[in-house]
XYZ file of C-alpha atoms in Angstrom:
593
model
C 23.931 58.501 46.244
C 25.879 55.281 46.348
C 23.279 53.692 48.433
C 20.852 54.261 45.791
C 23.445 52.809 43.052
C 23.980 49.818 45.029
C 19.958 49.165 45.538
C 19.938 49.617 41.762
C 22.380 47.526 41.198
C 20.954 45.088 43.019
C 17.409 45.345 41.078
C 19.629 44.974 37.778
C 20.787 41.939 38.953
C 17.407 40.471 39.823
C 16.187 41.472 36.301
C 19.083 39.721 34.591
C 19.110 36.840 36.203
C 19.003 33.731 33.315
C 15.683 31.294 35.441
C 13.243 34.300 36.282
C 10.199 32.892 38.226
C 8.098 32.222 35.534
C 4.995 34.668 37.813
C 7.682 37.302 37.555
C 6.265 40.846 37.416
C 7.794 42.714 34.638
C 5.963 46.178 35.228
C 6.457 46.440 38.771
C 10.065 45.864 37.467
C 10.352 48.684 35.028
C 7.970 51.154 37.716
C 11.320 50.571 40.203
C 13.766 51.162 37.159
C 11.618 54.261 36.687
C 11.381 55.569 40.583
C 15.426 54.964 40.895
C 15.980 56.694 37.699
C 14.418 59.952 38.152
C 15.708 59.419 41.896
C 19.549 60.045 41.097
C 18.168 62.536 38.747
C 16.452 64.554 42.046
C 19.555 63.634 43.841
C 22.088 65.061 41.567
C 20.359 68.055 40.897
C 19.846 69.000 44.889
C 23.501 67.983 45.508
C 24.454 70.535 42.115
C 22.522 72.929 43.421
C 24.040 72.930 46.739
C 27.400 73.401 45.080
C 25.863 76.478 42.803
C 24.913 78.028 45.902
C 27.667 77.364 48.275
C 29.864 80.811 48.224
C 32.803 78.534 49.046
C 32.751 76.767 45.656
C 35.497 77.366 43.007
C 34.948 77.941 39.749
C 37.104 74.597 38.990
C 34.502 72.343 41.115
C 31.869 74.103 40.032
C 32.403 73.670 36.100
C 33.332 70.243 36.596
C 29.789 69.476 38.403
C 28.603 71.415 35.392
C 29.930 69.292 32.951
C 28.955 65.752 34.741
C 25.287 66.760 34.601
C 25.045 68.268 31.162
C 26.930 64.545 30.013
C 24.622 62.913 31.933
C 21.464 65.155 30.909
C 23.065 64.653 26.931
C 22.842 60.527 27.964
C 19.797 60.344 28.758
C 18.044 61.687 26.015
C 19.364 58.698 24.376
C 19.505 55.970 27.568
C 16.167 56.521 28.436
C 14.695 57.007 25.317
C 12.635 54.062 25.735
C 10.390 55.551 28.482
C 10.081 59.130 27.279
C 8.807 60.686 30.646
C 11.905 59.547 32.585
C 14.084 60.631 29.527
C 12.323 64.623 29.196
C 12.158 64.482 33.180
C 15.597 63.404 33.684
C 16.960 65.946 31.182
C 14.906 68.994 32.731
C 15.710 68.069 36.980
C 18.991 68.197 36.351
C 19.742 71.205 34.124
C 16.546 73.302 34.931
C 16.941 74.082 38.468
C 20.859 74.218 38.272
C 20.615 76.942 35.373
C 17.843 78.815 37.400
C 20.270 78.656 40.553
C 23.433 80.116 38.400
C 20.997 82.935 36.631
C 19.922 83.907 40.552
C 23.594 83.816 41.812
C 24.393 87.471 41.144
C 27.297 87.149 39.240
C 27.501 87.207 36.134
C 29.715 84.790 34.799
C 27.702 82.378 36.176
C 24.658 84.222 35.075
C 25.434 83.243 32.015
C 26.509 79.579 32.193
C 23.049 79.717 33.629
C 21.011 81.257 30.674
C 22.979 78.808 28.311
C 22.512 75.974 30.812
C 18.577 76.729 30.059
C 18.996 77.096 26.465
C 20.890 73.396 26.752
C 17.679 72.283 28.691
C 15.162 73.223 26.604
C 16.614 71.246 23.837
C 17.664 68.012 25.698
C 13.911 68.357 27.251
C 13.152 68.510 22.993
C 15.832 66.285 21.773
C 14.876 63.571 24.921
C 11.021 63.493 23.203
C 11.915 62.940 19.461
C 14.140 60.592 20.414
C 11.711 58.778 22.640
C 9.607 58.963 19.702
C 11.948 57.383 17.333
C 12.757 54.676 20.178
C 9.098 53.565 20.415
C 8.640 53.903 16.262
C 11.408 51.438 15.931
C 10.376 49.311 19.010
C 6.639 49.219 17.291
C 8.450 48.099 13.677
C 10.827 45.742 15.789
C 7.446 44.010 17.030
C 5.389 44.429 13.893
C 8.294 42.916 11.988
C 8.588 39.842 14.509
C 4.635 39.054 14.382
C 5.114 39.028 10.363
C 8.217 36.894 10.401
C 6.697 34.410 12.999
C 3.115 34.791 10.993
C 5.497 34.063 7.237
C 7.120 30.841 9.440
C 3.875 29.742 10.497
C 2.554 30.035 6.692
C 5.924 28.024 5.722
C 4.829 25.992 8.348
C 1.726 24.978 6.936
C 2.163 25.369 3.608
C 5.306 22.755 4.024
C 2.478 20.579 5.849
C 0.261 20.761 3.132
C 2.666 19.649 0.748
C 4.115 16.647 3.041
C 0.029 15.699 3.137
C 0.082 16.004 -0.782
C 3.200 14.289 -1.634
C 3.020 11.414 1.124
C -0.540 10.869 2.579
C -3.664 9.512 1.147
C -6.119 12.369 0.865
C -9.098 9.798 1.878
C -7.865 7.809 4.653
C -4.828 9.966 5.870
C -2.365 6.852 5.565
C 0.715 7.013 3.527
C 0.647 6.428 -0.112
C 2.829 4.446 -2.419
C 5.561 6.497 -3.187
C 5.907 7.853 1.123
C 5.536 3.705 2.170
C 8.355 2.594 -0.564
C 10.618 5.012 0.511
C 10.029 4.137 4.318
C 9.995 0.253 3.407
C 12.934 0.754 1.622
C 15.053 1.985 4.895
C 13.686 -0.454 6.964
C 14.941 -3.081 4.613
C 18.348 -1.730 5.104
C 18.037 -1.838 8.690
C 16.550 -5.813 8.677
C 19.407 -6.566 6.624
C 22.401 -4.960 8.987
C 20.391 -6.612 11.930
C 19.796 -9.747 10.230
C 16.302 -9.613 10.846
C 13.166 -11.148 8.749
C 10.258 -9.127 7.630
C 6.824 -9.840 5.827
C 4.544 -7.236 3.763
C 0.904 -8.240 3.424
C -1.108 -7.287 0.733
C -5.050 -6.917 1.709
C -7.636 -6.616 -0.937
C -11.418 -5.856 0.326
C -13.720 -8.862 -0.677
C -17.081 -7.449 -1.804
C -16.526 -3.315 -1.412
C -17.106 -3.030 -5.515
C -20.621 -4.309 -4.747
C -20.960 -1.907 -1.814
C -19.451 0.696 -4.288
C -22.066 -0.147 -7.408
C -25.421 -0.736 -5.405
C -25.112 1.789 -2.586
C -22.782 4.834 -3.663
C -19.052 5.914 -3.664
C -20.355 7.971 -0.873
C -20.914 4.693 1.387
C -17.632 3.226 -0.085
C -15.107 6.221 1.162
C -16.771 5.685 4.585
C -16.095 1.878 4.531
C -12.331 3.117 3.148
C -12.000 5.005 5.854
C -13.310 3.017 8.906
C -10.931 0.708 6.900
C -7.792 2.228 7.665
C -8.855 3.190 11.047
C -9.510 -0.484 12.230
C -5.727 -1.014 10.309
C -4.121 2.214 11.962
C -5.280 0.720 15.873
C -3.378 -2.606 15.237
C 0.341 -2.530 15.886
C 1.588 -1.148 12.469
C 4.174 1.616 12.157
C 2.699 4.323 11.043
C 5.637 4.410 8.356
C 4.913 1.385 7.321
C 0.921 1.088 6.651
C -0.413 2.910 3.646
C -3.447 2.274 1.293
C -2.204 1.073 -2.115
C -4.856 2.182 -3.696
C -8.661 1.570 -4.534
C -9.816 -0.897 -2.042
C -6.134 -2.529 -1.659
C -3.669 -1.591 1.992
C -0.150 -2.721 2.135
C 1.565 -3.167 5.639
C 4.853 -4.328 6.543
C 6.190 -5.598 9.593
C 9.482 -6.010 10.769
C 11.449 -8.928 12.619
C 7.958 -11.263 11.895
C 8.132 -14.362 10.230
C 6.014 -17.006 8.125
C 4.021 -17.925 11.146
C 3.991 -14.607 12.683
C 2.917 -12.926 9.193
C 0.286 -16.004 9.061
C -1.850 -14.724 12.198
C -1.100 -11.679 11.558
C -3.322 -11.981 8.728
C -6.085 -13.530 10.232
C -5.986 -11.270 12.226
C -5.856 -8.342 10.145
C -9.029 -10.158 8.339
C -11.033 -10.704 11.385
C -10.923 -7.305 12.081
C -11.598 -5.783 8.844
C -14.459 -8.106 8.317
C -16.618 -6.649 11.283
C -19.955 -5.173 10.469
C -20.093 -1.644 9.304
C -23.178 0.986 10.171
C -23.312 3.675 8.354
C -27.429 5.300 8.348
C -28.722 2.466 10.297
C -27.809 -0.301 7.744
C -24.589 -2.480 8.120
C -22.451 -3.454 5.528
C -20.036 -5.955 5.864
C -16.806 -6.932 3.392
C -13.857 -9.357 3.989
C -10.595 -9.014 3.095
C -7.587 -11.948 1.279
C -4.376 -11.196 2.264
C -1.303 -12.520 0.430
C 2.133 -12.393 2.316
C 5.576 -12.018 0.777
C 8.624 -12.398 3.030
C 12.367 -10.603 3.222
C 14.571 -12.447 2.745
C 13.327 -15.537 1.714
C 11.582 -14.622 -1.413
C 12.587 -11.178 -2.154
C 15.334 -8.659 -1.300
C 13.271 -5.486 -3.198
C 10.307 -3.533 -2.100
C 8.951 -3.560 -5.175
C 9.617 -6.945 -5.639
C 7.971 -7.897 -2.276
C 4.724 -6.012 -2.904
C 4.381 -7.206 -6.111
C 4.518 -11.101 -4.977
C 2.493 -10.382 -1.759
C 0.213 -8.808 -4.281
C 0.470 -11.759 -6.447
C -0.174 -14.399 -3.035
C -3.510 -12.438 -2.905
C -4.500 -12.224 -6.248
C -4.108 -16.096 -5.898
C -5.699 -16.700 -2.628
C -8.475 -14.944 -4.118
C -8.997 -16.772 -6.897
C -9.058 -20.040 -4.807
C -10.418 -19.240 -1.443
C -11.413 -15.611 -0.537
C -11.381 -14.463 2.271
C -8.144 -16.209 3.956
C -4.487 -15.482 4.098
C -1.921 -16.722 1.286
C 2.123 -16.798 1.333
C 3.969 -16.868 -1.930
C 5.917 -20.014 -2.743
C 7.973 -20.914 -5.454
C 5.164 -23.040 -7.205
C 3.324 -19.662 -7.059
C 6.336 -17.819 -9.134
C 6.438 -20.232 -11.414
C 2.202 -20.354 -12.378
C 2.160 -16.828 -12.234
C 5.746 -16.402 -14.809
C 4.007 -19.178 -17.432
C 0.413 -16.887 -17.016
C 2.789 -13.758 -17.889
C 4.025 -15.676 -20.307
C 0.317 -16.683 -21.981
C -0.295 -13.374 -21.766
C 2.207 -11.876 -23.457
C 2.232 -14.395 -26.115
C -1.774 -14.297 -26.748
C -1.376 -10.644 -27.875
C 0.367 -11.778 -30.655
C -0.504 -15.175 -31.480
C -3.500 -13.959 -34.184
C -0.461 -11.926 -36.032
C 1.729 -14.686 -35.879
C -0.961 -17.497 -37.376
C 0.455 -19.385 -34.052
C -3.915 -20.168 -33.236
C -5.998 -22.059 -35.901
C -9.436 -24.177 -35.544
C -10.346 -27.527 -35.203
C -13.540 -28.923 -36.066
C -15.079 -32.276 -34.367
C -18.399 -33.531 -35.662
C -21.834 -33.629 -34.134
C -24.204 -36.369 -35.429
C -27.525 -37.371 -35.039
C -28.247 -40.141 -32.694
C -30.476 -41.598 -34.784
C -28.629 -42.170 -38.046
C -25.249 -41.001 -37.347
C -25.285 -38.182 -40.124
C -23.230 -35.059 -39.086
C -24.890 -32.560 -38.417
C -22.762 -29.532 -37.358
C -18.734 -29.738 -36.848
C -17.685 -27.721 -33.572
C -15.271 -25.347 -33.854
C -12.263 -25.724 -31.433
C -9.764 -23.494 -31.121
C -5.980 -24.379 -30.365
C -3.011 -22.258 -29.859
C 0.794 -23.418 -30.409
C 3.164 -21.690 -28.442
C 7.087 -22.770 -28.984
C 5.962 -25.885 -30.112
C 4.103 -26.295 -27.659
C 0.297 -26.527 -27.722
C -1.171 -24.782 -24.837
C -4.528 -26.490 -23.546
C -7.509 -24.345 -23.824
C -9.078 -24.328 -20.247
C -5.398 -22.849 -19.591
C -5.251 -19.973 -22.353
C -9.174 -18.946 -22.778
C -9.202 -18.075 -18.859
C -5.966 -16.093 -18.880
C -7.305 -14.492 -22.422
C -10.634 -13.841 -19.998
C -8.816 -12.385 -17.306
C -6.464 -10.162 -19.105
C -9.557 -8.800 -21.649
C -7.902 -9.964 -24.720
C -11.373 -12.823 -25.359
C -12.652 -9.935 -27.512
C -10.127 -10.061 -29.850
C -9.487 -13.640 -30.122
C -13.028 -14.535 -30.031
C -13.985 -12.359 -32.818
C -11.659 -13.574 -34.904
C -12.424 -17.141 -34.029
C -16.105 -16.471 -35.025
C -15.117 -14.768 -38.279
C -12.828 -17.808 -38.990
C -15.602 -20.268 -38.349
C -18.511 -18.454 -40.221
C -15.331 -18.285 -43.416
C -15.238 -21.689 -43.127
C -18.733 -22.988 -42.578
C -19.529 -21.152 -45.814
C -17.721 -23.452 -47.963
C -19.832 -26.125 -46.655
C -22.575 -27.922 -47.733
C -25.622 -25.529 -46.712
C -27.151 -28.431 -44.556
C -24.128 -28.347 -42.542
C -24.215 -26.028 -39.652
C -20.954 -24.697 -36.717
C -21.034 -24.325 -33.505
C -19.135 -21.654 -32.133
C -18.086 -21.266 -28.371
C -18.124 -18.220 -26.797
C -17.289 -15.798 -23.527
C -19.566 -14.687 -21.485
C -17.303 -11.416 -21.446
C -18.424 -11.567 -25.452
C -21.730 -12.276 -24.816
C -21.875 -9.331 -22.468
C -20.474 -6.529 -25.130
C -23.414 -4.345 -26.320
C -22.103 -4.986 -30.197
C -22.109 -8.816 -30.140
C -25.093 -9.370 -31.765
C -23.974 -6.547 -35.022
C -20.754 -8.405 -34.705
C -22.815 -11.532 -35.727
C -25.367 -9.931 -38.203
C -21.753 -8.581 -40.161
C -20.070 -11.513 -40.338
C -23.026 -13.775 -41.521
C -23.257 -11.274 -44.240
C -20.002 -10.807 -44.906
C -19.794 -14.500 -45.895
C -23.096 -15.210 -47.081
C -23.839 -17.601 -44.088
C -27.666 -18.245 -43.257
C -28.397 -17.727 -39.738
C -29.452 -21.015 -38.978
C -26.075 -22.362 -39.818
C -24.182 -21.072 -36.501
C -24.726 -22.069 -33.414
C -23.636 -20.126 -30.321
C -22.232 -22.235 -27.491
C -21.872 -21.131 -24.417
C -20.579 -22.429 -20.574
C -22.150 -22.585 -17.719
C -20.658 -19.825 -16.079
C -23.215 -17.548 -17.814
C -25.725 -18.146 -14.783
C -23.325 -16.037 -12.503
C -23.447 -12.631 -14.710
C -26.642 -10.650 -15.537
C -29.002 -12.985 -16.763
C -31.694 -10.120 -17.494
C -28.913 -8.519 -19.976
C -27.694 -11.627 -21.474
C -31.500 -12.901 -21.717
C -31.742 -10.077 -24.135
C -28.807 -10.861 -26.437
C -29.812 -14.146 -26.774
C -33.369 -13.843 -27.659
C -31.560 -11.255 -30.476
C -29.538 -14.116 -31.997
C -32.602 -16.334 -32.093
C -34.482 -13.487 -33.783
C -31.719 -13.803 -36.555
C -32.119 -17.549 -36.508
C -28.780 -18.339 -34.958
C -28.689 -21.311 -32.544
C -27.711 -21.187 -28.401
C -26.862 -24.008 -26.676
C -25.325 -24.751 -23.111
C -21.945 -26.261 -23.022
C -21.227 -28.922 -19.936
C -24.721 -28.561 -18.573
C -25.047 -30.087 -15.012
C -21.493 -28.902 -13.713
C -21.486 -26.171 -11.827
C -24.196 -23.087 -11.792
C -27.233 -24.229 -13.757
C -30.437 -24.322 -12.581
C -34.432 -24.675 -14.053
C -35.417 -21.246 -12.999
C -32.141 -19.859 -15.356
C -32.801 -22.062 -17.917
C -36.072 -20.831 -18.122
C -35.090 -17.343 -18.314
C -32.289 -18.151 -21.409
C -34.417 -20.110 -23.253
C -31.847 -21.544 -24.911
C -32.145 -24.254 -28.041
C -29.822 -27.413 -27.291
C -27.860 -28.232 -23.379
C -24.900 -30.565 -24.173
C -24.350 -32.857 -21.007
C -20.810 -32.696 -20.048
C -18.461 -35.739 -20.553
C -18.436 -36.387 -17.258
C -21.866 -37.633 -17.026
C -21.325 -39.723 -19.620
C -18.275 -41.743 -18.510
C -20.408 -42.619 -15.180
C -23.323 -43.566 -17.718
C -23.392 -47.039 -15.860
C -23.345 -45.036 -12.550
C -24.935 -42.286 -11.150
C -24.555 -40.435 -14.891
C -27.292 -42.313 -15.958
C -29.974 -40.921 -13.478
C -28.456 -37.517 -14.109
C -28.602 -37.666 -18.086
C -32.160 -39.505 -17.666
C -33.396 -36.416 -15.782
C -31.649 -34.114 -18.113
C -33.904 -35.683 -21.059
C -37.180 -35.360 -19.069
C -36.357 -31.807 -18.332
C -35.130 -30.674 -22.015
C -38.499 -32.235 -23.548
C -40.332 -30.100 -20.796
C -38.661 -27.245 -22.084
C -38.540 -28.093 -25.687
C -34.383 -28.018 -25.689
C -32.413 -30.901 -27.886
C -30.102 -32.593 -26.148
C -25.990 -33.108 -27.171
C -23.945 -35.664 -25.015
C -20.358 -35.456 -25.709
C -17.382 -37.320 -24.774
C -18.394 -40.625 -26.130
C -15.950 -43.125 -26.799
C -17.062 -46.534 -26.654
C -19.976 -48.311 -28.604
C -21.502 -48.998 -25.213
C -21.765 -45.317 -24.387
C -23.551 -45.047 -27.838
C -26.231 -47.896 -27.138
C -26.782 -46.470 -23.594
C -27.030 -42.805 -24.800
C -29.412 -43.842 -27.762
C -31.645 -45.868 -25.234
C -32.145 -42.726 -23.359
C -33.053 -40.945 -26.689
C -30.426 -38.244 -26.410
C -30.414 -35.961 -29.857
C -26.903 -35.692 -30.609
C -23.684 -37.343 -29.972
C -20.189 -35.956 -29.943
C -16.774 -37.886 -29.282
C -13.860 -39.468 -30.038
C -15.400 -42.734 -30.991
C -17.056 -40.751 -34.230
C -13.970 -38.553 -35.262
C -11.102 -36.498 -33.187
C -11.270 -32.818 -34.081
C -10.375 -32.450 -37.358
C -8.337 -29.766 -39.428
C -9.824 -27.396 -42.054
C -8.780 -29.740 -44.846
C -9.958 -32.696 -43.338
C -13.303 -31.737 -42.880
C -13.358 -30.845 -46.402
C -12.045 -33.853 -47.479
C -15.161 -35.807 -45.179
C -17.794 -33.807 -46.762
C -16.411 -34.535 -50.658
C -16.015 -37.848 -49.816
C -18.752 -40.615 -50.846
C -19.963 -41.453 -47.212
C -20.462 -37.524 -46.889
C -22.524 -36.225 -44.829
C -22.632 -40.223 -42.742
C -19.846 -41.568 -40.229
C -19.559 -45.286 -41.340
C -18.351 -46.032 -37.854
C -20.270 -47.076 -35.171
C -23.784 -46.699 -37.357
């Protein structure tokens, strides 16, 4: 028997052990637990039974065996509950054939400690199997119970995932988004600033993707978005630290990297982003501008960095595309007065701070005035603010609508005072030009003030040639259906050309001062072929800018229409125009006639 215990023992020992080989074979384990088990049971009962039927036996030793095996029987039910055929076996070998042995011993005390010892069986045998039951009900809830709790954690799990994804990564490209990259850009600031270390963000913009995005599809344009932020995510970025701002704009950081570093960095960053895409056997290929801000030169904020890197590229674009740009302190100061403009031309119409000025136009041939342009000029704390300065930022920040209407309304009010052989010339946008409602704009306002159409002239720059000429062909051939003038302000400068102006079809081309301060240069073969090509086309022809009598011989030699310029009149107020048409010499300029 204590050999047996021992071997036992010994298999306990090897099943507790903390490092089990992980090939360790757990049923072979619990079939030895099993044999050794229903071994001592065997083994206890024989040696029981031996005492029973030894004659030499007291009744002391024998009750006291007795009692050993009914606790043990009484144990086991509960013990070995959790294999119930060990537990009902164990029970019956070892009060079974002991109560058979008293009930065949003859005597009859013992007789009956044998009938009640197989009364006691039969319901440890019963009491062994409901409880072996019960174990493997609450071993089966135990497990059931651990799959849900690890299948819950798993749904935590993911469900915690899915929220990180919302709350910090772009849905499209899987980068971080704004709110996930400040917060990391934040920390590492801290950390550059207890190291003492530099750091540059770079703003990238995509040069070209809205044209991808309008002629091809949004479809096409995620893809390019995404192969985006791929090429970006293989580059040596922290993860933490690369996210896509939004639309077709990325922000990176990188720590301990300097001017220069942050320079080729960029160029970098743009040679790789401009590589071909393929998408459907057709390649598509955008740049990118990049505008750097640097900690701690120019900013000690992340918001503050981001919004100058942002404002390096928003310059850089403007200038060069497609090249990398570093804020500087001349940079903070453009962009602070354009804030400034802006902010201050959302007002100015309310605060009377813009008003018009009106230079005349006269005929080359006798020097009568013709039409008065209208110019517009804003004061600003006492300062007046030139208009190739304001008209662009009012352009760029959409507030040209506004301004411009009311700069055509104020014009057509004035004009209408005039004598009626008097006509105004009125510049306008091209962002005006391209609003469906221009043209009822017009039609209202020569109503409104009883102006004929053939009064107002439309002036426009050259810049129109870049936007949709189709469209704006359209509007224009409108305003000469009304009988309202278009002409082409500083013709020869930039993005004219005879196919366009055959398309626009325009009335008058005004030849840009330029041309005619080089008139005893190369401006004279340029205004010379101007003049063959306007009679060609049937256009009259305005040259502006004059200021000395020689100018005026020259330009009347070459037969030019019109003449505009300082040498006639500066641009003249309301009043004074009014003044020049009441006065005797009205509607002739004595000087230089």
């Amino acid at each position: 028997m204590m050999s047996l215990l021992c071997v036992r023992l010994i298999d306990w020992k090897i099943w507790t052990r903390p490092n089990k080989d992980p090939h360790f074979d757990g049923k072979k384990a619990v079939y030895r637990f099993v044999f050794g088990a229903n071994l001592t049971a065997i083994m206890w009962s024989v040696y029981v039974v031996t005492v029973i039927v030894n004659s030499n036996t007291s009744d002391i030793n024998l009750s006291a065996h007795l009692i050993i095996v009914s606790a043990m029987a009484g144990g086991s039910a509960t013990v070995l509950a959790g294999h119930k055929p060990t537990a009902i076996f164990f029970s019956f070998v070892l009060l079974v054939p002991a109560s058979l042995a008293l009930i065949a011993s003859g005597i009859q005390e013992q007789r009956m400690l044998g009938i009640l010892g197989l009364l006691f069986g039969v319901v440890m045998v019963a009491i062994s199997k409901k409880t072996a039951l019960f174990t493997a009900q609450a071993m089966l809830l135990k497990n059931q119970n651990a799959v849900l709790v690890h299948e819950m954690e798993e749904q935590v799990e993911q469900r915690t995932q899915t929220i990180y994804q919302l709350s910090n990564l772009d849905p499209l490209t899987g980068l971080f988004n704004r709110t996930a990259f400040l917060k990391h850009l934040k920390l590492t600031l801290k950390k550059a600033q207890q190291r003492q270390l530099p750091l540059a963000v770079l703003f990238v913009d995509l040069d070209g993707f809205k044209k991808i995005n309008d002629a091809i599809g949004h479809d096409i344009g995620d893809q390019v978005l995404t192969k985006t932020a791929q090429r970006l995510k293989q580059m040596s970025f922290t993860p933490e630290l690369l996210c896509r701002w939004g639309g077709d704009e990325f922000v990176m950081a990188m720590e301990n990297c300097d001017e220069f570093a942050a320079r080729m960095l960029g160029e970098e960053i743009i040679d790789v982003l401009s590589e071909a895409h393929t998408f459907e056997n057709n390649r598509f290929t955008v740049g990118a501008t990049v505008g750097i801000a640097l900690y701690p030169q120019h900013s000690l904020d992340e918001h503050s960095l981001i919004r100058l890197a942002d404002a390096a590229m928003y310059a850089q674009k403007k200038r060069a595309p497609s090249y990398v740009g570093v804020f500087s302190k001349t940079l903070e100061k453009r962009i602070h007065r354009e804030l400034t403009l802006k902010d201050g031309l959302s007002e100015a119409i309310e605060l009377n701070q813009l008003h018009l000025l009106y230079q005349p136009i006269v005929r080359a041939s006798d020097c009568h005035v013709v039409y008065f342009e209208a110019l517009l000029r804003w004061t600003l704390n006492h300062e007046n603010i030139p208009p190739d300065e304001f008209i662009a930022i009012a352009e760029q920040y959409g507030q040209i609508r506004h301004i411009g209407a009311w700069v055509l309304e104020q014009a057509c009010k004035t004009a209408s005072l005039w004598p009626k052989q008097i006509a105004v010339c009125v510049n306008v946008s091209v962002v005006q030009l391209q609003d469906d409602d221009f043209v009822a704009l017009v039609v209202k306002l020569l109503e409104r003030y009883q102006l004929s159409a053939e009064r107002l002239h439309i002036e426009m720059t050259e810049s129109v040639f870049t936007s949709d000429i189709s469209f704006l062909s359209e509007q224009i051939k409108a305003l000469q259906d009304l009988g309202v003038k278009v002409s082409i302000d500083d013709f020869g400068t930039g993005y004219s050309s005879l196919s366009s102006m055959q398309d626009l079809a325009v009335d008058t081309v005004k030849i840009d001062r330029s041309f005619v301060n080089n008139i005893d240069g190369s401006g004279h073969a340029i205004i010379t072929a101007v003049m063959q090509m306007a009679k060609a086309l049937g256009y009259s022809v305005v040259a502006e800018g004059i200021e000395t009598e020689q100018q005026l011989a020259s330009l009347r030699q070459l037969n030019v229409d019109y003449l505009q310029g300082y040498y006639f009149a500066k641009p003249l107020t309301e009043q004074a125009v009014q003044q020049l048409l009441s006065s005797n010499e009205a509607p002739r300029l004595i000087r230089g006639c």
